[in-house]
Short mmCIF file of C-alpha atoms in Angstrom, two decimals:
data_model
loop_
_atom_site.label_atom_id
_atom_site.label_comp_id
_atom_site.label_asym_id
_atom_site.label_seq_id
_atom_site.Cartn_x
_atom_site.Cartn_y
_atom_site.Cartn_z
CA MET A 10 -18.58 -100.75 24.00
CA GLU A 11 -17.50 -100.08 20.40
CA TYR A 12 -14.92 -97.32 19.59
CA ARG A 13 -14.83 -95.78 16.01
CA ILE A 14 -14.67 -92.67 13.92
CA ALA A 15 -18.09 -91.15 13.85
CA THR A 16 -20.22 -91.22 10.85
CA LEU A 17 -22.25 -88.22 9.71
CA SER A 18 -25.30 -89.77 11.10
CA ASP A 19 -23.49 -90.24 14.55
CA LEU A 20 -22.53 -86.63 14.38
CA ASP A 21 -26.31 -85.54 13.77
CA LEU A 22 -27.43 -87.76 16.60
CA ILE A 23 -24.82 -86.49 19.05
CA TRP A 24 -25.26 -83.16 18.32
CA ASN A 25 -28.91 -83.23 18.44
CA LYS A 26 -28.64 -84.77 22.16
CA ASN A 27 -26.30 -81.92 23.05
CA ILE A 28 -28.78 -79.36 21.67
CA LYS A 29 -31.58 -80.98 23.55
CA ASN A 30 -29.71 -81.21 26.84
CA ASN A 31 -29.02 -77.28 26.62
CA PRO A 32 -31.89 -75.99 25.21
CA THR A 33 -31.59 -72.28 26.41
CA ASP A 34 -27.89 -72.19 25.04
CA LEU A 35 -28.11 -71.39 21.36
CA ARG A 36 -24.34 -71.97 21.09
CA TRP A 37 -24.87 -75.61 20.77
CA VAL A 38 -26.77 -75.06 17.39
CA LYS A 39 -23.73 -73.05 15.99
CA TRP A 40 -21.29 -75.78 17.28
CA LYS A 41 -23.12 -78.48 15.80
CA GLU A 42 -22.77 -76.86 12.31
CA GLN A 43 -18.98 -76.06 13.11
CA PHE A 44 -18.13 -79.49 14.23
CA ILE A 45 -19.90 -81.41 11.43
CA SER A 46 -18.11 -78.98 8.97
CA TYR A 47 -14.93 -79.72 10.35
CA ASN A 48 -15.27 -83.44 10.17
CA LYS A 49 -16.75 -83.14 6.36
CA ASN A 50 -13.66 -80.89 5.63
CA GLY A 51 -11.03 -83.00 7.08
CA GLU A 52 -10.24 -80.33 9.50
CA ALA A 53 -11.34 -82.65 12.50
CA ILE A 54 -12.07 -86.32 13.38
CA THR A 55 -14.80 -87.12 15.89
CA PHE A 56 -14.44 -90.33 17.73
CA VAL A 57 -17.23 -92.12 19.55
CA CYS A 58 -17.92 -94.80 21.88
CA VAL A 59 -21.03 -96.87 20.85
CA ASN A 60 -23.40 -98.98 23.16
CA ASN A 61 -25.98 -100.99 21.31
CA ASN A 62 -25.56 -99.08 17.87
CA VAL A 63 -25.95 -95.72 19.77
CA PRO A 64 -23.10 -93.12 20.34
CA VAL A 65 -23.00 -92.41 24.05
CA GLY A 66 -19.77 -90.64 24.38
CA GLU A 67 -17.54 -88.45 21.97
CA LEU A 68 -14.22 -86.50 21.47
CA THR A 69 -13.03 -84.49 18.43
CA VAL A 70 -9.52 -84.17 17.59
CA LEU A 71 -8.90 -80.65 15.92
CA LEU A 72 -6.59 -81.08 13.06
CA SER A 73 -6.66 -77.84 11.51
CA PRO A 74 -5.33 -74.52 13.02
CA LYS A 75 -8.52 -72.80 11.19
CA CYS A 76 -10.77 -74.32 13.74
CA LYS A 77 -12.16 -71.66 15.98
CA ALA A 78 -11.16 -73.09 19.13
CA VAL A 79 -7.50 -73.18 18.12
CA LEU A 80 -7.52 -70.10 15.77
CA ASN A 81 -4.24 -68.26 15.94
CA LYS A 82 -2.86 -70.68 18.64
CA PRO A 83 -0.05 -72.79 16.74
CA ASN A 84 1.10 -74.28 20.07
CA LEU A 85 -2.38 -75.63 20.36
CA CYS A 86 -2.66 -77.01 16.78
CA ASN A 87 -0.41 -76.32 13.83
CA GLY A 88 -2.08 -78.48 11.14
CA LYS A 89 0.96 -80.76 10.91
CA THR A 90 2.28 -82.45 14.13
CA ILE A 91 0.28 -80.82 16.85
CA ALA A 92 -3.64 -81.37 17.23
CA ASN A 93 -6.10 -80.67 19.99
CA LEU A 94 -8.52 -82.93 21.87
CA ASN A 95 -12.03 -81.04 22.17
CA ALA A 96 -15.37 -81.81 23.05
CA LEU A 97 -14.89 -84.77 25.47
CA ARG A 98 -18.37 -85.91 26.52
CA ILE A 99 -20.09 -89.05 27.72
CA GLU A 100 -23.54 -89.77 29.01
CA LYS A 101 -23.99 -89.50 32.68
CA LYS A 102 -24.67 -93.24 33.20
CA PHE A 103 -21.60 -94.12 31.39
CA GLU A 104 -19.29 -91.86 33.62
CA GLY A 105 -16.60 -93.44 35.78
CA LYS A 106 -16.46 -96.77 34.04
CA GLY A 107 -13.25 -96.11 31.91
CA TYR A 108 -15.02 -95.65 28.66
CA ILE A 109 -14.01 -92.15 27.95
CA SER A 110 -10.26 -93.05 28.76
CA LYS A 111 -10.51 -95.88 26.15
CA LEU A 112 -11.94 -93.73 23.68
CA VAL A 113 -8.97 -91.25 24.28
CA LYS A 114 -6.41 -94.04 23.82
CA PHE A 115 -8.18 -95.08 20.69
CA ALA A 116 -7.97 -91.23 19.36
CA GLU A 117 -4.35 -91.05 20.35
CA GLN A 118 -3.48 -94.32 18.48
CA TYR A 119 -5.19 -92.93 15.58
CA CYS A 120 -3.53 -89.69 15.72
CA LYS A 121 -0.17 -91.21 16.03
CA GLN A 122 -0.66 -93.27 12.83
CA ILE A 123 -1.64 -90.20 10.78
CA GLY A 124 1.71 -88.38 11.93
CA ILE A 125 0.40 -86.28 14.98
CA LYS A 126 3.47 -85.99 17.44
CA PHE A 127 1.73 -84.13 20.11
CA LEU A 128 -1.81 -83.52 21.27
CA THR A 129 -3.08 -80.66 23.52
CA ILE A 130 -6.16 -80.47 25.66
CA GLY A 131 -7.62 -77.62 27.58
CA VAL A 132 -9.19 -77.49 30.93
CA GLU A 133 -10.92 -74.93 33.11
CA ALA A 134 -8.81 -74.08 36.04
CA LEU A 135 -11.69 -74.77 38.47
CA GLU A 136 -12.48 -78.25 37.21
CA SER A 137 -9.87 -80.04 39.37
CA ARG A 138 -11.42 -83.50 38.78
CA ASN A 139 -11.01 -83.12 34.84
CA LEU A 140 -7.56 -81.73 35.42
CA SER A 141 -6.51 -84.74 37.53
CA ILE A 142 -7.83 -87.09 34.87
CA TYR A 143 -5.67 -85.41 32.12
CA LEU A 144 -2.57 -85.43 34.12
CA HIS A 145 -3.19 -89.20 34.75
CA TRP A 146 -3.68 -89.63 30.90
CA GLY A 147 -0.31 -87.86 30.49
CA TYR A 148 -1.09 -84.66 29.56
CA THR A 149 1.47 -83.11 31.83
CA ASN A 150 3.29 -80.76 29.89
CA PHE A 151 1.84 -77.08 30.66
CA VAL A 152 1.59 -75.16 27.23
CA CYS A 153 -0.19 -71.98 28.08
CA TYR A 154 -3.43 -70.42 29.55
CA GLU A 155 -6.24 -68.07 28.55
CA VAL A 156 -9.27 -66.47 29.96
CA ASP A 157 -12.31 -67.47 27.91
CA LEU A 158 -14.53 -64.51 27.56
CA GLN A 159 -17.31 -66.60 26.40
CA GLU A 160 -17.13 -68.78 29.24
CA ASP A 161 -17.75 -66.30 32.15
CA ASN A 162 -14.08 -65.33 31.85
CA ALA A 163 -13.11 -69.00 32.82
CA LEU A 164 -9.39 -69.50 33.26
CA VAL A 165 -8.51 -72.40 30.69
CA LEU A 166 -5.17 -74.24 31.11
CA TYR A 167 -3.66 -76.04 28.30
CA TYR A 168 -1.61 -79.35 28.56
CA GLN A 169 0.35 -81.37 25.97
CA LYS A 170 1.17 -84.88 25.69
CA GLN A 171 3.69 -86.40 23.29
CA LEU A 172 2.35 -89.41 21.45
#
């Protein structure tokens, strides 16, 4: 498995897969446009794990507080020392093998090199498996919570890790 910053063609491939896997949810088309734009503008960096030259896992670090997911939330992303991990996904057949953990570590090292001091991550309160994984990765400092009105009023908990 190779870990690297996504190219524009990687992003196109990843988001087309996401759209195909969620054909009735039109938000994926909008998210594709947003996340590719964020990467092009330097407001985010997407990292991928690649198997046989094909991206199979991804995560995006939101660097700018202008990104919609962190807009008006300086405790989650301030454009200087705090960034937000977002859109962590891996294909089902690669789950549970440690690849996404390695991708997170790769992204954390990169963020540390560019001066990010803290990373935040959000998890729906009912996703106990993901919460335990994030805590295991060191995201243990509770930052805040919100009710996500676009996700059936899901309670989202945000945690932080110092790099």
